[in-house]
Amino acid sequence: MAGSTFGTIFRITTWGESHGEGVGVIVDGVPSGIPLEQNDIQEMLDKRRPGQSQYTTPRNETDTVSILSGVFEGKTTGTPISLFVKNKTQRSKDYSEIASYYRPGHADYTYHKKYDHYDYRGGGRSSGRETIGRVAAGAIAKKILHLLGISVVAYTTSIGPIGISSFCKEDIEKNPFRMPDLDAAKQTEQFVQEQMKQLNSVGGVIECVVSNLPTGLGEPVFEKLDANLAKAIMSIGAVKGFEIGDGFLASTQTGLEHNDGFFNDNGTIKKRTNHSGGVLGGISDGSPLILRAAIKPTPSIAALQKTVTKDLEEIDISIKGRHDPLIVPRAVVVIEAMTAITILDALLLNMTSQFDRVKQFYDK
C-alpha cells in the first residue's frame, strides 16, 4: 500500500490496522539532542484516547506508547524514532458480518475494489485508530515547535448547528466537546444526546491557530504552506472540508473587504487584519495562522440504513460494535498533530531558502 508517508525532511510513516497487533509510526528527520520522554507523547495520545466520555466509543484502550528507537538517555539521537501502541481490546467478532456487505459512509467498498483482499475488521487501515501514529508523531513536532516558541492550539468551534459565541482557552479542556465556550458546550450536550437517542451521529468544525510563526515558510509553487496544510488535514479520514483564513467567506467579499492592509509598527511590518489566515502567496506572513476543518458525522450508527452485499443483494443494516456518536472532540488533537507536523517540516525546509543561512551554518 502506497501513500502512508508524509513530509519531506520531518517525515512520518504510519502503520497498523484497527484490529491487528497494534499501530504505530516511524518518524525520521528529527535532529539529535532534543529532550524527549514517553510522557511527552502520551499526553497527546491521552487526548484522542477512546472512552473519555459518553460521547465517544466505549472501546477501553489505554493507548500506551512505547519508544522503540531513536531516543537514548532521554534525548533524540537523530536516527528514526519508532513508536508503538498495542491494541489490547479488539473484538473482531463485532465485525464478522460486515465482511459480506458495504457499510454506508465507510471505505469498505473502495478498499474492496482497490485491494480485493484487505483487513475489514473495524475498518482496518481506514480506521480512526490509524491516527494514533499521527498524534504520536505530532507530539514530537509540537515539542520541537514549543522549543522554538511556536504554539499550535486546536478546539471545536461548532457541533451540528451549535457554534461558539465566545472564546476562553482555559475552557477547552473543561468540557467533553473541547469547546472554548462553556455555554455552547452545554447546548451541544443536549443536542448530541437527542441524536444519540435516535441512534444517530453528528459532525462539527475544528479550528486550529498557530502563533508566533515566522515569515517565509512555504515553498512555491506546488509546495505552498496552505496547500500542504490542506493535504495534511484532508488526509484525516473524518475530514470533508478545509479552509484557511476567511476561507469560503472570501468568495462573498470585495477586494477592499478581503485585502489585509500593512502598517509600520515601530520598524516591524504588520497587517491590520488577517483575512488571509497568515498565508500570502503560499508563504507565511508572520500573522497567526488560522485554519478550519469540517468533520463528518461518524458513519457507524445503529439506526437502520440501506446498503448492498458483495453479491449485489439489497439489505437493511444496523451497525453493531463500539463507535463514537461524535468524533469531533477526539479529532481536535489529530488536527493539532497534522498541523504541527506540516509546520515543522516547512521550518526545516526554510533553512535552505537563502545561501547566507547555509554559509552561516558551515562557515566556522
Short mmCIF file of C-alpha atoms in Angstrom, two decimals:
data_model
loop_
_atom_site.label_atom_id
_atom_site.label_comp_id
_atom_site.label_asym_id
_atom_site.label_seq_id
_atom_site.Cartn_x
_atom_site.Cartn_y
_atom_site.Cartn_z
CA MET A 1 0.00 0.00 0.00
CA ALA A 2 1.48 3.30 -1.11
CA GLY A 3 0.58 6.62 0.50
CA SER A 4 1.42 6.01 4.16
CA THR A 5 4.30 8.51 4.29
CA PHE A 6 4.03 12.29 4.75
CA GLY A 7 6.64 15.04 4.83
CA THR A 8 9.96 15.93 3.19
CA ILE A 9 12.55 16.40 5.96
CA PHE A 10 10.41 15.74 9.03
CA ARG A 11 8.94 12.57 7.59
CA ILE A 12 6.40 10.19 9.13
CA THR A 13 5.17 6.75 8.09
CA THR A 14 2.16 5.33 9.95
CA TRP A 15 1.37 1.62 10.01
CA GLY A 16 -1.04 -0.90 11.51
CA GLU A 17 -4.74 -1.80 11.49
CA SER A 18 -7.56 -1.32 13.97
CA HIS A 19 -7.75 -4.99 14.98
CA GLY A 20 -4.17 -6.06 14.32
CA GLU A 21 -1.46 -6.43 16.96
CA GLY A 22 -1.03 -2.68 17.20
CA VAL A 23 -0.45 0.61 15.41
CA GLY A 24 2.48 2.97 15.24
CA VAL A 25 4.67 5.38 13.33
CA ILE A 26 8.24 5.82 12.14
CA VAL A 27 9.42 9.44 12.49
CA ASP A 28 12.53 10.44 10.53
CA GLY A 29 14.32 13.77 10.25
CA VAL A 30 14.29 14.62 13.96
CA PRO A 31 17.51 16.44 14.93
CA SER A 32 19.59 14.91 17.69
CA GLY A 33 19.80 16.35 21.18
CA ILE A 34 16.10 17.14 21.73
CA PRO A 35 14.81 16.11 25.18
CA LEU A 36 12.07 13.52 24.62
CA GLU A 37 10.33 11.16 27.02
CA GLN A 38 7.36 8.84 26.81
CA ASN A 39 5.15 11.30 28.68
CA ASP A 40 5.73 13.99 26.02
CA ILE A 41 3.95 11.70 23.57
CA GLN A 42 1.49 10.07 25.97
CA GLU A 43 -0.02 13.40 26.97
CA MET A 44 -1.26 14.00 23.42
CA LEU A 45 -2.33 10.40 22.88
CA ASP A 46 -4.49 10.58 26.01
CA LYS A 47 -6.49 13.38 24.36
CA ARG A 48 -7.52 11.12 21.47
CA ARG A 49 -7.94 8.00 23.60
CA PRO A 50 -11.37 6.32 23.44
CA GLY A 51 -13.73 6.08 26.40
CA GLN A 52 -13.21 9.64 27.68
CA SER A 53 -16.93 10.42 27.92
CA GLN A 54 -20.37 9.09 26.99
CA TYR A 55 -19.93 10.79 23.62
CA THR A 56 -17.01 8.63 22.50
CA THR A 57 -16.59 4.94 21.76
CA PRO A 58 -16.52 2.75 24.90
CA ARG A 59 -13.62 0.73 23.46
CA ASN A 60 -11.35 0.73 26.50
CA GLU A 61 -7.85 1.19 25.13
CA THR A 62 -5.11 2.81 27.23
CA ASP A 63 -3.13 3.62 24.06
CA THR A 64 0.14 3.41 25.98
CA VAL A 65 3.06 4.31 23.72
CA SER A 66 6.44 2.60 23.64
CA ILE A 67 9.52 4.31 22.19
CA LEU A 68 11.41 1.55 20.38
CA SER A 69 14.26 3.54 18.82
CA GLY A 70 15.73 6.96 18.17
CA VAL A 71 15.93 8.09 21.81
CA PHE A 72 18.86 7.45 24.17
CA GLU A 73 19.27 8.72 27.72
CA GLY A 74 16.28 11.00 27.34
CA LYS A 75 17.36 12.71 24.12
CA THR A 76 16.82 12.11 20.42
CA THR A 77 19.77 10.62 18.55
CA GLY A 78 18.97 11.83 15.03
CA THR A 79 18.05 8.31 13.89
CA PRO A 80 14.48 7.20 13.03
CA ILE A 81 12.15 7.20 16.03
CA SER A 82 9.86 4.18 16.15
CA LEU A 83 6.70 4.44 18.26
CA PHE A 84 4.36 1.53 19.04
CA VAL A 85 0.89 1.31 20.61
CA LYS A 86 -0.52 -2.17 21.25
CA ASN A 87 -4.18 -2.96 20.53
CA LYS A 88 -5.46 -4.58 23.71
CA THR A 89 -9.25 -4.86 23.48
CA GLN A 90 -10.03 -5.97 19.93
CA ARG A 91 -13.49 -7.50 19.49
CA SER A 92 -13.24 -8.72 15.93
CA LYS A 93 -16.45 -10.74 16.25
CA ASP A 94 -18.34 -7.42 16.21
CA TYR A 95 -17.26 -7.08 12.59
CA SER A 96 -17.66 -10.64 11.28
CA GLU A 97 -20.90 -9.90 9.44
CA ILE A 98 -19.61 -6.79 7.63
CA ALA A 99 -17.32 -8.98 5.55
CA SER A 100 -20.33 -9.63 3.32
CA TYR A 101 -21.64 -6.06 2.76
CA TYR A 102 -20.58 -2.46 2.38
CA ARG A 103 -21.26 -0.03 5.25
CA PRO A 104 -22.60 3.38 4.15
CA GLY A 105 -20.09 6.17 4.66
CA HIS A 106 -17.17 3.77 5.13
CA ALA A 107 -14.24 2.76 2.94
CA ASP A 108 -15.39 -0.89 2.67
CA TYR A 109 -16.49 -0.60 -0.97
CA THR A 110 -13.46 1.31 -2.25
CA TYR A 111 -10.93 -0.82 -0.33
CA HIS A 112 -12.53 -3.99 -1.66
CA LYS A 113 -12.45 -2.72 -5.25
CA LYS A 114 -8.87 -1.48 -4.93
CA TYR A 115 -7.23 -4.32 -2.98
CA ASP A 116 -9.71 -7.26 -3.13
CA HIS A 117 -8.06 -8.84 -0.06
CA TYR A 118 -7.92 -6.47 2.92
CA ASP A 119 -8.47 -6.34 6.69
CA TYR A 120 -12.08 -5.19 7.07
CA ARG A 121 -12.24 -5.51 10.88
CA GLY A 122 -13.08 -2.13 12.36
CA GLY A 123 -12.18 -0.52 9.07
CA GLY A 124 -8.66 -1.95 9.15
CA ARG A 125 -6.25 0.62 7.76
CA SER A 126 -9.04 3.19 7.23
CA SER A 127 -9.97 3.07 10.92
CA GLY A 128 -9.65 6.11 13.15
CA ARG A 129 -7.00 4.17 15.09
CA GLU A 130 -4.59 4.94 12.27
CA THR A 131 -4.46 8.48 13.66
CA ILE A 132 -2.60 7.22 16.74
CA GLY A 133 0.59 7.29 14.67
CA ARG A 134 -0.14 10.82 13.51
CA VAL A 135 -0.76 12.06 17.04
CA ALA A 136 2.38 10.39 18.38
CA ALA A 137 4.47 12.00 15.63
CA GLY A 138 2.66 15.28 16.14
CA ALA A 139 3.65 15.24 19.81
CA ILE A 140 7.30 15.23 18.76
CA ALA A 141 6.67 18.05 16.28
CA LYS A 142 4.82 20.10 18.92
CA LYS A 143 7.68 19.60 21.38
CA ILE A 144 10.19 20.95 18.86
CA LEU A 145 7.91 23.87 17.92
CA HIS A 146 7.48 24.69 21.61
CA LEU A 147 11.27 24.90 21.98
CA LEU A 148 11.19 27.43 19.11
CA GLY A 149 8.45 29.48 20.79
CA ILE A 150 5.71 28.40 18.37
CA SER A 151 2.35 27.16 19.69
CA VAL A 152 -0.33 25.07 17.97
CA VAL A 153 -3.78 25.05 19.56
CA ALA A 154 -6.95 23.47 18.16
CA TYR A 155 -10.51 23.47 19.50
CA THR A 156 -14.10 22.83 18.45
CA THR A 157 -15.98 25.84 17.05
CA SER A 158 -19.25 24.07 16.24
CA ILE A 159 -21.05 20.75 16.53
CA GLY A 160 -24.09 20.28 14.36
CA PRO A 161 -25.95 23.63 14.24
CA ILE A 162 -24.45 24.91 17.52
CA GLY A 163 -21.43 27.22 17.34
CA ILE A 164 -19.34 29.10 19.89
CA SER A 165 -20.07 32.77 20.57
CA SER A 166 -17.15 33.46 22.94
CA PHE A 167 -13.59 32.19 23.43
CA CYS A 168 -11.76 31.15 26.58
CA LYS A 169 -8.71 28.96 26.03
CA GLU A 170 -8.88 27.59 29.57
CA ASP A 171 -12.37 26.19 28.92
CA ILE A 172 -11.29 23.92 26.04
CA GLU A 173 -10.42 21.04 28.38
CA LYS A 174 -13.28 21.73 30.79
CA ASN A 175 -16.00 20.11 28.67
CA PRO A 176 -16.24 16.84 26.71
CA PHE A 177 -16.58 18.66 23.35
CA ARG A 178 -13.34 20.69 23.64
CA MET A 179 -15.22 23.94 23.04
CA PRO A 180 -13.74 27.24 24.29
CA ASP A 181 -17.29 28.35 25.19
CA LEU A 182 -18.99 26.57 28.11
CA ASP A 183 -22.46 27.90 27.23
CA ALA A 184 -22.17 26.47 23.72
CA ALA A 185 -20.89 23.20 25.20
CA LYS A 186 -23.99 22.96 27.41
CA GLN A 187 -26.28 23.45 24.38
CA THR A 188 -24.24 20.91 22.43
CA GLU A 189 -24.67 18.31 25.16
CA GLN A 190 -28.45 18.43 24.83
CA PHE A 191 -28.29 18.31 21.03
CA VAL A 192 -25.92 15.32 20.93
CA GLN A 193 -27.96 13.39 23.49
CA GLU A 194 -31.06 13.85 21.33
CA GLN A 195 -29.21 12.45 18.31
CA MET A 196 -27.91 9.51 20.35
CA LYS A 197 -31.47 8.60 21.36
CA GLN A 198 -32.26 8.38 17.67
CA LEU A 199 -29.20 6.09 17.17
CA ASN A 200 -27.68 8.85 15.07
CA SER A 201 -24.34 10.72 14.95
CA VAL A 202 -23.21 14.30 14.32
CA GLY A 203 -20.24 16.22 12.92
CA GLY A 204 -18.69 19.63 13.51
CA VAL A 205 -15.91 22.12 12.77
CA ILE A 206 -12.45 22.33 14.35
CA GLU A 207 -10.30 25.45 14.24
CA CYS A 208 -6.52 25.47 14.71
CA VAL A 209 -4.33 28.51 15.41
CA VAL A 210 -0.54 28.59 15.07
CA SER A 211 1.02 31.52 16.95
CA ASN A 212 4.50 33.12 16.74
CA LEU A 213 5.13 31.67 13.30
CA PRO A 214 7.98 33.39 11.41
CA THR A 215 7.54 34.91 7.97
CA GLY A 216 8.77 32.93 4.97
CA LEU A 217 7.53 29.35 5.45
CA GLY A 218 6.24 27.62 2.33
CA GLU A 219 7.77 26.60 -0.99
CA PRO A 220 6.02 27.97 -4.09
CA VAL A 221 4.65 26.80 -6.45
CA PHE A 222 3.42 23.30 -5.64
CA GLU A 223 4.65 23.16 -2.03
CA LYS A 224 2.80 26.20 -0.70
CA LEU A 225 2.28 26.21 3.04
CA ASP A 226 -1.51 26.37 2.77
CA ALA A 227 -1.53 23.68 0.06
CA ASN A 228 0.48 21.31 2.23
CA LEU A 229 -1.69 22.08 5.24
CA ALA A 230 -4.76 21.30 3.14
CA LYS A 231 -3.27 17.96 2.13
CA ALA A 232 -2.29 17.16 5.71
CA ILE A 233 -5.70 17.97 7.15
CA MET A 234 -7.71 16.42 4.30
CA SER A 235 -5.71 13.18 4.70
CA ILE A 236 -7.51 12.64 8.03
CA GLY A 237 -10.33 10.19 7.35
CA ALA A 238 -13.13 12.15 9.04
CA VAL A 239 -12.33 15.49 7.36
CA LYS A 240 -14.57 16.57 4.47
CA GLY A 241 -13.66 20.24 4.17
CA PHE A 242 -10.72 22.64 4.72
CA GLU A 243 -10.31 26.39 4.75
CA ILE A 244 -7.68 28.91 5.81
CA GLY A 245 -8.34 32.45 6.95
CA ASP A 246 -11.74 33.64 5.76
CA GLY A 247 -11.90 30.57 3.53
CA PHE A 248 -15.18 30.25 1.63
CA LEU A 249 -16.37 33.56 3.08
CA ALA A 250 -13.77 35.27 0.86
CA SER A 251 -15.90 34.42 -2.17
CA THR A 252 -18.60 36.78 -0.88
CA GLN A 253 -16.23 39.68 -0.13
CA THR A 254 -14.86 42.51 -2.25
CA GLY A 255 -11.16 43.18 -2.61
CA LEU A 256 -11.38 46.10 -0.20
CA GLU A 257 -13.03 43.84 2.36
CA HIS A 258 -10.66 40.90 1.99
CA ASN A 259 -7.26 42.55 1.48
CA ASP A 260 -5.13 42.91 4.62
CA GLY A 261 -3.54 46.35 4.78
CA PHE A 262 0.00 46.71 6.10
CA PHE A 263 1.35 49.21 8.62
CA ASN A 264 4.65 50.08 10.29
CA ASP A 265 4.67 49.01 13.94
CA ASN A 266 7.87 50.60 15.29
CA GLY A 267 10.01 49.22 12.50
CA THR A 268 8.11 45.94 12.10
CA ILE A 269 5.72 45.39 9.20
CA LYS A 270 2.36 44.06 10.37
CA LYS A 271 -1.14 43.57 8.93
CA ARG A 272 -4.18 45.48 10.14
CA THR A 273 -6.42 42.43 9.61
CA ASN A 274 -5.87 38.74 8.98
CA HIS A 275 -8.40 37.67 6.37
CA SER A 276 -5.62 35.67 4.67
CA GLY A 277 -5.21 33.45 7.73
CA GLY A 278 -1.48 34.05 7.98
CA VAL A 279 -0.51 32.95 4.45
CA LEU A 280 0.13 35.11 1.36
CA GLY A 281 1.23 33.55 -1.94
CA GLY A 282 1.62 30.22 -0.18
CA ILE A 283 4.15 31.71 2.29
CA SER A 284 3.58 32.51 5.96
CA ASP A 285 3.31 36.28 6.56
CA GLY A 286 4.05 36.42 10.29
CA SER A 287 0.41 36.70 11.37
CA PRO A 288 -1.33 33.91 13.33
CA LEU A 289 -2.06 31.01 11.02
CA ILE A 290 -5.74 30.08 11.23
CA LEU A 291 -7.27 27.01 9.60
CA ARG A 292 -10.53 25.09 9.95
CA ALA A 293 -11.59 21.53 9.20
CA ALA A 294 -15.11 20.19 8.70
CA ILE A 295 -15.59 16.81 10.39
CA LYS A 296 -18.29 14.49 9.07
CA PRO A 297 -20.76 12.58 11.28
CA THR A 298 -19.46 9.19 12.38
CA PRO A 299 -20.68 6.74 9.70
CA SER A 300 -21.06 3.81 12.12
CA ILE A 301 -24.57 4.26 13.52
CA ALA A 302 -27.12 1.82 14.94
CA ALA A 303 -30.02 3.42 13.05
CA LEU A 304 -31.35 1.39 10.13
CA GLN A 305 -29.54 2.05 6.82
CA LYS A 306 -29.76 0.62 3.32
CA THR A 307 -26.86 -0.99 1.52
CA VAL A 308 -25.91 -3.91 -0.73
CA THR A 309 -23.96 -7.12 -0.19
CA LYS A 310 -20.94 -8.14 -2.22
CA ASP A 311 -23.38 -10.39 -4.10
CA LEU A 312 -25.41 -7.25 -5.01
CA GLU A 313 -28.34 -8.09 -2.72
CA GLU A 314 -30.05 -5.01 -1.29
CA ILE A 315 -30.38 -5.21 2.51
CA ASP A 316 -31.13 -3.11 5.62
CA ILE A 317 -28.45 -2.98 8.29
CA SER A 318 -27.91 -1.71 11.82
CA ILE A 319 -24.20 -1.39 12.56
CA LYS A 320 -23.05 -3.11 15.75
CA GLY A 321 -19.88 -2.53 17.72
CA ARG A 322 -18.29 0.23 19.80
CA HIS A 323 -18.49 3.53 17.94
CA ASP A 324 -18.29 7.28 18.57
CA PRO A 325 -21.61 9.10 18.21
CA LEU A 326 -19.38 12.16 17.86
CA ILE A 327 -15.77 12.03 16.63
CA VAL A 328 -15.10 15.80 16.76
CA PRO A 329 -13.62 16.08 20.31
CA ARG A 330 -11.09 13.30 19.68
CA ALA A 331 -10.25 14.72 16.25
CA VAL A 332 -9.13 18.04 17.78
CA VAL A 333 -5.73 16.64 18.77
CA VAL A 334 -5.36 14.95 15.36
CA ILE A 335 -5.81 18.34 13.66
CA GLU A 336 -3.18 19.77 16.03
CA ALA A 337 -0.81 16.93 15.21
CA MET A 338 -1.03 17.19 11.41
CA THR A 339 -0.71 20.97 11.60
CA ALA A 340 2.41 20.73 13.78
CA ILE A 341 3.98 18.11 11.50
CA THR A 342 3.43 20.29 8.43
CA ILE A 343 4.72 23.46 10.11
CA LEU A 344 7.87 21.78 11.42
CA ASP A 345 8.65 20.28 8.02
CA ALA A 346 8.26 23.75 6.45
CA LEU A 347 10.58 25.25 9.08
CA LEU A 348 13.30 22.71 8.34
CA LEU A 349 12.94 23.24 4.57
CA ASN A 350 13.12 27.01 5.01
CA MET A 351 16.65 26.77 6.42
CA THR A 352 18.00 26.35 2.86
CA SER A 353 15.98 29.13 1.17
CA GLN A 354 18.83 31.68 1.35
CA PHE A 355 22.53 30.98 0.74
CA ASP A 356 23.58 33.26 3.61
CA ARG A 357 21.88 30.87 6.03
CA VAL A 358 23.71 27.87 4.59
CA LYS A 359 27.01 29.78 4.66
CA GLN A 360 26.41 30.89 8.24
CA PHE A 361 25.97 27.28 9.32
CA TYR A 362 29.09 25.94 7.61
CA ASP A 363 31.36 28.99 7.77
CA LYS A 364 33.11 28.35 11.06
#
